[in-house]
Amino acid sequence: MAVPAAVDLVDLALKATTAYKRPDLGARLLHTRKRLADPDVRVLVVGEFKQGKSQLVNALVNAPVCPVDDDIATAVPTVVKYADTTSVTLVREGLNDAPPERTEVPANRLAEYVSEAGNPGNRALLTYAEVGLPRKLLGGGLVLVDTPGVGGLGSAHGAATMSALPSADAVLLVSDAAQEYSGPELEFLHAAMKLCPNVACVLTKTDLYPHWRQINDLDRGHLGNAGIRAEIFPVSSMLRLHAAKTQDAALMDESGFRELVDFLLRRVVAQSDELDRRSTSQDVMSVADQLAAEMKAELSVQEDPERVEALVAELTRAKTRADDLKQRTSRWQITLNDGVADLQSDIDYDLRDRLRTIGREAEQLIDDADPSEVWDQFAEWFHQQVSSAASSNFVWAAERARWLAGQVAEHFAEGADIALPNLRFDDEGMAGKVDPLEQPESEKLGVGGGILSGMRGGYGGMLMIGMATTLTGLAATMLNPFALGAGLLFGAKTVKDEKKRMLERRRSDAKVAVRKHIDEVTFQVGKDSRDMLRGTQRQLRDHFSALAEEVSLSLANSVMAAQNALKTTASEREQRIRDLKAELERIAALSARARSLLTDAAGAQPQAVASGSAS
């Protein structure tokens, strides 16, 4: 829900830009108003396979929106947001920059599209499924995203989830009370803390595990040792759903959901509202300053006509500096273009270096064992290593992009208070998923094959030695003890050589599969990083180019107003001075109202949702 005071302030500022004929400033305010009118606060619900993520989302909204069953796993991200009526929409990414394709389906068929059973490997090529619900909890703009859990955080799905973190307002890591945190979970939390402003942990299924308090204490210890500052909320989704159905307040308290909902509203949604107020206040004050600049220049000349030459010269110099900022050869443009090119090169090298190291370790492990016997353990280790490398690479890319934004802002206006664009992505989907490592077909020597191989080798050896012993007179016939012994030896050697050949073939096939998977990861993750950097480049370029254009136009108008002020007669001058002062007072009132936007709303905090508030 948009902050009413902020919306009213933007509407008032839009009227001012229309009255003073500054459509360029109005375009910025229209973007601000659009952001206020649709303030999605995205919360990613992530975790390992079958930890209770979907049931947690269902319990939060008190509705069976996400499919839940022992043999059902989420394969497609499910976005749950507010709507006046219940609806389900399937979204596919458009081709060649075309808008996304949206298809409405009945709510009872959602499982056919978002579960691994109904849509294995996402063969329907869905970007995400959007579920609209009329729920009070979602009315403030809260959006819950149930992410795929197939394979866990150390899988291709986990790496794709990592790419969605910069666009999220909060992350909930879901882990059940059966065991303490695993290595991939702690690694994911550590990376999430660098990319997302709010990270919390949810300990689910407390009703099934009596020892959940012990697990809770162990998890807190793991977080402390890892230097991760995140709250843990022990909850029971089943108790929450039953309490909402029976309106049992005591059971609702026992479920632990009051604290979780309070966190979502008071920490996540409230923080988003505060950011909206701050950015709105900043935008309106910037617009007010530029509107006032022209009037102040004219007023200065009207009050002291002798200052016109000095004032016009000063404004002209300022306009020249502003015009220089619009040139492609300006320092900030060069910093942005060179910085993005360097970042792309560094990030690509970093990813390839990490994956090359993993590839060498994987091939060494393959050489030390029989791939067919250790494949499950090897694949799990390999996926975790690749996911960790991809995640670390993406975190580094996001941090470097933020650093580049600071450099560009510094070079755009040394010592000036220039507003940075908010480096968040508008895409609600996640990065492309890489298919898991495929196990090559294992060719092993069976009993029948061993007998045939032994017979072929033994027959040749027996024939050769039998003929030799017969010709030398050592034996009367070819079928003699020497020939039989040689047949056994040659047969055993043939079987051994065949087993060795097949083992080398399995190792070779396994190495090919590893290299193929690394190539796919390099391609997909590299594309995601490049897309992120290009988005950052466009966002910075458009923001500062528009800002330079606005400042240049404001200064040009100020120069013109100062020069035209000399044309007024003495009788008109006094009335014009009064008019200008009155207009400046109105603009000052607009600016003061923008400054007070944050302080006026400082005490406004959303109320926690009670047991029946999700209905």
XYZ file of C-alpha atoms in Angstrom:
615
model
C 0.000 0.000 0.000
C 1.408 3.386 -0.995
C 2.125 5.924 1.730
C -0.769 8.447 1.343
C 1.333 11.434 2.416
C 3.999 10.567 -0.146
C 1.444 10.137 -2.937
C -0.198 13.469 -2.102
C 3.192 15.169 -2.065
C 4.124 13.775 -5.479
C 0.747 14.817 -6.927
C 1.310 18.363 -5.628
C 4.808 18.453 -7.091
C 3.456 17.194 -10.447
C 1.015 20.128 -10.515
C 3.941 22.466 -9.884
C 5.995 21.034 -12.769
C 2.980 21.446 -15.065
C 2.361 25.016 -13.919
C 6.007 25.995 -14.406
C 6.283 24.144 -17.739
C 8.932 21.599 -16.748
C 7.754 18.265 -18.233
C 11.269 16.845 -17.837
C 10.972 17.125 -14.062
C 7.437 15.776 -14.226
C 8.700 12.593 -15.917
C 10.879 11.836 -12.904
C 7.966 12.407 -10.540
C 5.706 10.142 -12.607
C 8.242 7.362 -12.148
C 8.259 8.067 -8.409
C 4.475 7.902 -8.268
C 4.419 4.641 -10.190
C 6.834 3.171 -7.656
C 4.601 4.336 -4.797
C 1.440 2.961 -6.427
C 2.900 -0.547 -6.804
C 5.226 -1.039 -3.809
C 5.961 -4.740 -4.034
C 8.013 -5.883 -1.035
C 9.498 -9.182 -2.225
C 10.352 -11.862 0.339
C 12.161 -14.950 -0.974
C 11.381 -18.199 0.857
C 14.390 -20.448 0.252
C 15.767 -23.669 1.666
C 16.797 -27.232 1.031
C 14.484 -29.874 -0.445
C 11.386 -30.807 1.628
C 12.012 -28.413 4.513
C 8.479 -26.983 4.595
C 8.842 -23.861 2.415
C 5.560 -24.252 0.563
C 3.655 -25.114 3.732
C 5.141 -22.039 5.402
C 3.806 -19.814 2.610
C 0.408 -21.509 2.896
C 0.347 -20.924 6.641
C 1.297 -17.248 6.286
C -1.605 -16.536 3.922
C -3.935 -19.152 5.464
C -4.669 -20.755 2.100
C -3.410 -23.875 0.228
C -1.823 -21.867 -2.587
C 1.434 -23.829 -2.921
C 1.189 -27.586 -3.577
C 2.330 -29.665 -0.606
C 2.831 -33.426 -0.461
C 5.505 -35.967 0.414
C 6.253 -36.644 -3.256
C 5.810 -33.092 -4.563
C 8.725 -30.687 -4.987
C 8.506 -27.092 -6.206
C 10.076 -26.747 -9.658
C 8.950 -23.212 -10.624
C 9.034 -20.056 -8.446
C 5.568 -19.213 -7.106
C 4.870 -15.524 -6.434
C 2.038 -14.892 -3.962
C 0.760 -11.297 -3.850
C -2.382 -9.318 -3.071
C -5.364 -9.295 -5.424
C -9.034 -8.478 -5.026
C -9.979 -11.983 -6.163
C -8.123 -15.296 -6.191
C -6.273 -15.837 -9.470
C -3.374 -17.851 -10.902
C -1.271 -16.574 -13.798
C 1.588 -18.397 -15.537
C 4.363 -16.112 -16.772
C 6.844 -16.947 -19.524
C 9.723 -14.712 -20.480
C 9.196 -13.001 -23.825
C 11.563 -13.571 -26.738
C 13.689 -10.796 -28.261
C 12.796 -8.225 -25.577
C 9.099 -8.898 -26.032
C 6.875 -8.432 -22.952
C 6.319 -11.537 -20.802
C 3.569 -13.898 -21.859
C 0.862 -14.192 -19.176
C -1.671 -17.040 -19.142
C -4.420 -17.413 -16.553
C -5.270 -20.928 -15.364
C -7.702 -22.317 -12.751
C -6.343 -22.176 -9.205
C -6.848 -25.927 -8.694
C -4.423 -26.686 -11.540
C -1.462 -24.782 -10.107
C 0.311 -27.993 -9.010
C 0.389 -29.200 -12.613
C 2.685 -26.333 -13.544
C 4.832 -25.527 -10.496
C 5.608 -28.997 -9.101
C 8.338 -31.357 -10.240
C 5.745 -34.107 -10.670
C 3.490 -32.084 -12.987
C 6.217 -30.087 -14.723
C 9.466 -32.103 -14.472
C 12.542 -30.030 -15.143
C 10.217 -27.102 -15.971
C 9.594 -28.481 -19.444
C 6.779 -25.909 -19.786
C 9.519 -23.216 -19.734
C 7.744 -21.072 -17.139
C 9.546 -18.103 -15.589
C 7.263 -18.090 -12.535
C 3.656 -18.573 -11.461
C 1.786 -15.635 -9.928
C -0.960 -16.241 -7.376
C -3.251 -13.382 -6.331
C -5.077 -13.593 -2.998
C -7.335 -11.182 -1.081
C -5.361 -11.285 2.175
C -4.788 -8.470 4.668
C -1.220 -9.599 5.263
C -0.461 -9.012 1.573
C -2.401 -5.752 1.369
C 0.606 -3.630 2.340
C 2.585 -4.775 -0.695
C 4.116 -7.923 0.824
C 4.966 -10.482 -1.877
C 6.009 -14.022 -0.935
C 8.131 -16.018 -3.407
C 8.242 -19.795 -2.910
C 11.499 -20.797 -4.606
C 12.329 -24.220 -6.077
C 13.940 -26.622 -3.639
C 14.780 -29.474 -5.987
C 18.343 -30.531 -5.240
C 18.797 -28.089 -2.370
C 20.893 -24.959 -2.026
C 23.990 -26.709 -3.343
C 22.348 -27.396 -6.693
C 21.587 -25.623 -9.939
C 18.335 -24.352 -8.413
C 20.313 -22.929 -5.506
C 22.641 -21.021 -7.813
C 19.639 -19.586 -9.669
C 18.078 -18.530 -6.366
C 21.239 -16.631 -5.483
C 20.833 -14.431 -8.562
C 17.416 -13.275 -7.306
C 18.742 -11.991 -3.968
C 19.683 -8.443 -5.073
C 16.073 -7.809 -6.141
C 14.588 -9.102 -2.855
C 13.658 -6.999 0.161
C 14.053 -9.952 2.515
C 15.072 -13.617 2.557
C 13.639 -16.338 4.785
C 15.867 -19.426 5.006
C 13.641 -22.374 5.886
C 15.081 -25.413 7.662
C 13.145 -28.012 9.640
C 13.864 -29.004 13.236
C 15.110 -32.483 12.291
C 18.762 -31.427 12.164
C 21.056 -28.441 12.617
C 22.235 -26.225 9.798
C 24.293 -27.818 7.033
C 27.334 -26.348 5.302
C 25.438 -25.203 2.176
C 22.808 -23.475 4.337
C 25.399 -21.487 6.278
C 27.230 -20.625 3.071
C 23.986 -19.423 1.511
C 23.210 -17.259 4.550
C 26.670 -15.714 4.449
C 26.206 -14.745 0.794
C 22.625 -13.561 1.343
C 23.765 -11.139 4.053
C 25.878 -9.340 1.429
C 23.114 -9.051 -1.164
C 19.873 -8.552 0.744
C 19.003 -5.981 3.464
C 16.929 -8.377 5.603
C 17.779 -12.033 6.246
C 15.986 -14.258 8.761
C 15.833 -17.983 9.491
C 12.687 -20.029 10.027
C 12.839 -23.319 11.942
C 9.822 -25.323 10.772
C 7.985 -28.475 11.893
C 8.454 -27.825 15.615
C 5.288 -29.868 16.222
C 6.975 -32.996 14.804
C 10.296 -32.810 16.647
C 10.245 -32.519 20.467
C 13.964 -31.660 20.488
C 13.482 -28.539 18.352
C 14.721 -26.248 21.158
C 18.061 -28.047 21.170
C 18.305 -27.708 17.386
C 17.385 -24.030 17.741
C 20.242 -23.467 20.202
C 22.693 -25.324 17.966
C 21.637 -23.252 14.954
C 22.108 -20.018 16.895
C 25.593 -21.189 17.804
C 26.404 -21.939 14.167
C 25.199 -18.479 13.114
C 27.284 -16.829 15.821
C 30.415 -18.781 14.882
C 29.929 -17.869 11.214
C 29.438 -14.190 12.030
C 25.893 -14.205 10.609
C 23.486 -11.827 12.343
C 20.058 -13.241 11.603
C 17.036 -13.970 13.760
C 15.607 -17.486 14.028
C 11.840 -17.988 14.218
C 10.716 -21.484 15.361
C 7.275 -22.137 13.864
C 4.734 -24.859 13.202
C 2.760 -24.370 9.998
C 0.239 -27.072 10.920
C -0.525 -25.414 14.263
C -0.894 -22.041 12.535
C -3.381 -23.400 10.001
C -5.366 -25.213 12.697
C -5.356 -22.135 14.951
C -6.611 -19.944 12.112
C -9.369 -22.450 11.375
C -10.514 -22.752 15.000
C -9.701 -19.134 15.976
C -7.623 -20.453 18.876
C -5.424 -17.575 20.125
C -3.395 -19.778 22.491
C -2.597 -22.207 19.684
C -1.668 -19.266 17.473
C 0.866 -18.125 20.080
C 2.257 -21.650 20.305
C 2.692 -21.835 16.528
C 5.280 -19.022 16.640
C 3.813 -17.174 13.657
C 3.020 -13.969 15.529
C 6.735 -13.176 15.835
C 7.394 -14.071 12.189
C 4.525 -11.939 10.891
C 5.606 -9.105 13.174
C 9.105 -9.316 11.631
C 7.703 -9.181 8.093
C 5.530 -6.170 8.824
C 7.605 -4.149 11.274
C 11.025 -4.846 9.794
C 10.570 -5.631 6.109
C 7.443 -3.729 5.014
C 8.134 -0.796 7.345
C 11.697 -0.498 6.063
C 10.449 -0.511 2.499
C 7.968 2.255 3.369
C 10.776 4.255 4.928
C 12.871 3.889 1.787
C 9.901 5.022 -0.303
C 9.462 8.083 1.905
C 13.152 8.925 1.768
C 13.436 8.573 -2.020
C 10.179 10.502 -2.546
C 11.360 13.287 -0.265
C 14.665 13.428 -2.120
C 13.021 13.542 -5.549
C 10.557 16.281 -4.599
C 13.239 18.434 -2.942
C 15.443 18.094 -6.036
C 12.551 19.149 -8.271
C 11.714 22.061 -5.957
C 15.323 23.286 -6.013
C 15.378 23.318 -9.809
C 12.036 25.081 -10.025
C 13.241 27.711 -7.582
C 16.573 28.269 -9.351
C 15.003 30.077 -12.312
C 12.904 32.337 -10.056
C 15.830 33.120 -7.750
C 17.923 34.205 -10.730
C 15.192 36.519 -11.987
C 14.469 37.860 -8.505
C 18.145 38.675 -7.988
C 18.182 40.767 -11.182
C 14.841 42.396 -10.430
C 16.087 43.519 -7.025
C 19.541 44.596 -8.303
C 19.666 45.064 -12.111
C 23.368 45.933 -11.974
C 24.178 42.317 -11.003
C 22.829 40.911 -14.258
C 26.182 40.608 -16.056
C 27.923 38.851 -13.180
C 24.944 36.589 -12.556
C 24.542 35.642 -16.225
C 28.268 34.905 -16.476
C 28.123 32.694 -13.397
C 25.049 30.828 -14.647
C 26.581 30.405 -18.103
C 29.692 28.825 -16.629
C 27.524 26.473 -14.581
C 25.517 25.554 -17.686
C 28.720 24.841 -19.588
C 29.787 22.426 -16.855
C 26.350 20.784 -16.949
C 26.514 20.463 -20.741
C 29.928 18.846 -20.454
C 28.362 16.145 -18.269
C 26.105 15.176 -21.180
C 29.042 14.499 -23.501
C 30.200 10.933 -24.068
C 33.728 12.084 -23.297
C 32.774 13.261 -19.798
C 34.664 11.674 -16.952
C 31.664 9.869 -15.478
C 30.738 8.375 -18.870
C 34.289 7.097 -19.364
C 34.365 5.716 -15.810
C 31.061 3.908 -16.375
C 31.939 2.388 -19.753
C 35.484 1.384 -18.811
C 34.344 0.134 -15.402
C 31.683 -2.150 -16.859
C 34.106 -3.520 -19.463
C 36.716 -4.208 -16.775
C 34.129 -5.779 -14.502
C 32.887 -8.098 -17.217
C 36.435 -9.246 -17.923
C 37.316 -9.707 -14.243
C 34.108 -11.522 -13.366
C 34.383 -13.843 -16.356
C 37.988 -14.657 -15.436
C 37.065 -15.223 -11.782
C 34.260 -17.622 -12.709
C 36.399 -19.578 -15.169
C 39.259 -19.781 -12.672
C 36.971 -21.114 -9.917
C 35.365 -23.673 -12.219
C 38.706 -24.722 -13.682
C 39.963 -25.514 -10.180
C 36.814 -27.535 -9.454
C 37.244 -29.364 -12.759
C 40.801 -30.418 -11.900
C 39.719 -31.643 -8.458
C 36.780 -33.524 -9.978
C 38.956 -35.267 -12.547
C 41.412 -36.281 -9.831
C 38.558 -37.789 -7.809
C 37.382 -39.655 -10.896
C 40.885 -41.042 -11.497
C 41.063 -42.262 -7.900
C 37.804 -44.244 -7.940
C 35.284 -46.063 -10.088
C 32.707 -43.421 -11.121
C 29.894 -45.978 -11.246
C 30.418 -46.848 -7.570
C 30.771 -43.325 -6.122
C 28.658 -41.326 -8.552
C 25.931 -40.249 -6.097
C 28.458 -38.938 -3.564
C 30.576 -37.399 -6.313
C 27.619 -35.630 -7.947
C 26.495 -34.172 -4.601
C 29.999 -32.854 -3.892
C 30.369 -31.534 -7.428
C 27.026 -29.682 -7.372
C 27.875 -28.058 -4.054
C 31.268 -26.913 -5.310
C 29.885 -25.521 -8.556
C 26.981 -23.805 -6.798
C 29.379 -22.289 -4.260
C 31.653 -20.997 -7.039
C 28.741 -19.524 -9.009
C 27.269 -17.899 -5.900
C 30.587 -16.413 -4.815
C 31.138 -15.070 -8.310
C 27.696 -13.443 -8.377
C 28.145 -11.918 -4.907
C 31.469 -10.465 -5.978
C 29.902 -9.095 -9.174
C 27.087 -7.408 -7.209
C 29.532 -5.861 -4.737
C 31.754 -4.577 -7.547
C 28.696 -3.117 -9.312
C 27.792 -1.137 -6.187
C 31.378 0.079 -5.931
C 31.274 1.174 -9.579
C 28.053 3.109 -8.938
C 29.812 5.041 -6.186
C 32.741 5.828 -8.487
C 30.435 7.072 -11.235
C 28.514 9.284 -8.801
C 31.763 10.702 -7.424
C 33.016 11.572 -10.897
C 29.650 12.963 -11.963
C 29.739 15.688 -9.360
C 32.728 16.021 -7.069
C 31.583 17.168 -3.656
C 27.924 17.425 -4.679
C 25.066 15.600 -3.031
C 23.975 13.500 -5.982
C 21.349 10.815 -5.435
C 22.401 7.321 -6.471
C 19.821 5.168 -8.216
C 18.623 2.230 -6.183
C 20.591 -0.768 -7.488
C 17.745 -3.281 -7.448
C 16.424 -5.372 -10.279
C 12.838 -5.145 -11.474
C 12.734 -8.675 -12.856
C 10.556 -10.881 -10.634
C 11.987 -14.094 -12.008
C 15.280 -15.755 -11.341
C 18.285 -16.506 -13.474
C 18.331 -19.386 -15.892
C 18.777 -22.792 -14.305
C 21.512 -25.182 -15.391
C 20.520 -28.821 -15.708
C 22.122 -31.101 -13.108
C 25.160 -33.233 -13.853
C 24.099 -36.246 -15.878
C 25.479 -39.647 -15.043
C 26.960 -41.288 -18.147
C 25.920 -44.795 -19.074
C 28.018 -47.293 -17.142
C 29.439 -50.172 -19.119
C 30.464 -52.906 -16.652
C 31.679 -56.442 -17.310
C 28.999 -58.890 -16.200
C 29.282 -62.591 -15.535
C 28.336 -63.549 -19.070
C 30.611 -60.971 -20.617
C 33.491 -62.069 -18.385
C 33.058 -65.692 -19.430
C 32.998 -64.782 -23.136
C 36.052 -62.521 -22.798
C 37.906 -65.212 -20.854
C 36.998 -67.844 -23.436
C 38.245 -65.663 -26.311
C 41.547 -64.944 -24.594
C 41.934 -68.500 -23.277
C 41.162 -70.063 -26.666
C 43.864 -68.026 -28.374
C 46.404 -68.760 -25.660
C 45.588 -72.472 -25.564
C 45.795 -72.743 -29.376
C 49.100 -70.920 -29.582
C 50.847 -72.864 -26.769
C 49.258 -76.145 -27.866
C 50.687 -75.771 -31.372
C 54.101 -74.780 -30.011
C 54.319 -77.763 -27.625
C 53.190 -80.152 -30.368
C 55.771 -78.893 -32.861
C 58.589 -79.071 -30.315
C 57.594 -82.586 -29.247
C 56.784 -81.616 -25.666
C 53.277 -82.993 -26.044
C 51.602 -85.449 -28.344
C 48.410 -83.434 -28.827
C 47.449 -79.739 -28.795
C 45.175 -80.279 -25.801
C 47.805 -80.806 -23.140
C 48.537 -79.458 -19.631
C 50.765 -76.710 -21.028
C 48.029 -75.507 -23.361
C 45.358 -75.662 -20.667
C 47.518 -73.633 -18.246
C 48.265 -71.076 -20.914
C 44.556 -70.851 -21.751
C 43.724 -70.083 -18.132
C 46.453 -67.452 -17.880
C 45.536 -65.769 -21.157
C 41.839 -65.874 -20.299
C 42.414 -64.260 -16.896
C 44.559 -61.551 -18.447
C 41.960 -60.843 -21.103
C 39.244 -60.442 -18.458
C 41.492 -58.148 -16.424
C 42.347 -56.023 -19.474
C 38.666 -55.784 -20.418
C 37.743 -54.600 -16.909
C 40.526 -52.037 -17.033
C 39.377 -50.826 -20.459
C 35.808 -50.435 -19.258
C 36.957 -48.591 -16.110
C 38.993 -46.175 -18.223
C 35.967 -45.732 -20.484
C 33.754 -44.918 -17.477
C 36.324 -42.451 -16.177
C 36.613 -40.828 -19.591
C 32.819 -40.511 -19.922
C 32.576 -39.075 -16.403
C 35.228 -36.453 -17.215
C 33.377 -35.522 -20.390
C 30.164 -35.103 -18.368
C 31.992 -32.891 -15.838
C 33.508 -30.706 -18.561
C 30.159 -30.394 -20.316
C 28.447 -29.338 -17.090
C 31.162 -26.776 -16.328
C 30.763 -25.347 -19.840
C 27.003 -24.983 -19.297
C 27.522 -23.334 -15.910
C 30.100 -20.955 -17.372
C 27.709 -20.036 -20.167
C 24.610 -19.506 -18.001
C 26.210 -17.862 -14.957
C 28.373 -15.709 -17.192
C 25.268 -14.539 -19.031
C 23.495 -13.750 -15.747
C 26.470 -11.680 -14.542
C 26.717 -9.830 -17.844
C 22.981 -9.128 -17.816
C 23.271 -7.769 -14.279
C 26.164 -5.498 -15.258
C 24.400 -4.265 -18.386
C 21.325 -3.489 -16.302
C 23.497 -1.571 -13.856
C 25.158 0.299 -16.706
C 21.815 1.303 -18.251
C 20.406 2.340 -14.891
C 23.388 4.541 -14.035
C 23.618 5.992 -17.539
C 19.920 6.871 -17.728
C 19.860 8.301 -14.196
C 22.832 10.617 -14.555
C 22.064 11.564 -18.176
C 18.568 12.645 -17.154
C 19.985 14.505 -14.163
C 22.501 16.331 -16.352
C 19.734 17.244 -18.820
C 17.519 18.568 -16.026
C 20.292 20.684 -14.512
C 21.304 22.037 -17.930
C 17.728 23.035 -18.764
C 17.244 24.649 -15.348
C 20.396 26.733 -15.786
C 19.412 27.706 -19.346
C 16.045 28.898 -18.081
C 17.759 30.790 -15.268
C 20.004 32.610 -17.757
C 17.017 33.498 -19.920
C 14.973 34.665 -16.927
C 17.839 36.857 -15.711
C 18.253 38.456 -19.146
C 14.506 39.000 -19.596
C 14.298 40.647 -16.178
C 16.025 43.718 -17.612
C 13.124 44.280 -19.992
C 10.627 45.029 -17.208
C 9.772 48.637 -16.476
C 10.188 50.250 -13.070
C 6.437 50.134 -12.435
C 6.267 46.427 -13.326
C 9.365 45.531 -11.304
C 7.808 45.892 -7.851
C 4.806 43.744 -8.781
C 7.072 41.137 -10.378
C 9.236 41.006 -7.233
C 6.147 40.381 -5.103
C 4.969 37.674 -7.501
C 8.358 35.963 -7.500
C 8.587 35.990 -3.722
C 5.097 34.508 -3.482
C 6.007 31.743 -5.948
C 9.235 31.028 -4.078
C 7.295 30.771 -0.833
C 5.029 28.157 -2.429
C 8.027 26.186 -3.656
C 9.699 26.527 -0.257
C 6.535 25.178 1.348
C 6.656 22.221 -1.062
C 10.295 21.593 -0.160
C 9.542 21.870 3.580
C 6.705 19.409 3.205
C 9.094 17.007 1.476
C 11.620 17.355 4.311
C 8.941 16.706 6.902
C 7.696 13.578 5.127
C 10.055 11.316 7.046
C 9.593 12.952 10.452
C 5.809 13.026 10.138
C 5.730 9.284 9.471
C 8.524 8.300 11.857
C 6.109 6.930 14.432
C 3.903 5.159 11.941
C 4.509 1.432 12.325
C 2.321 -1.309 10.898
C 0.393 -3.300 13.412
C 1.127 -6.969 13.800
C -1.325 -9.233 12.103
C -3.401 -11.211 14.555
C -4.630 -14.725 14.150
C -7.397 -13.898 11.743
C -5.664 -11.105 9.825
C -4.580 -13.315 6.957
C -8.136 -14.133 6.086
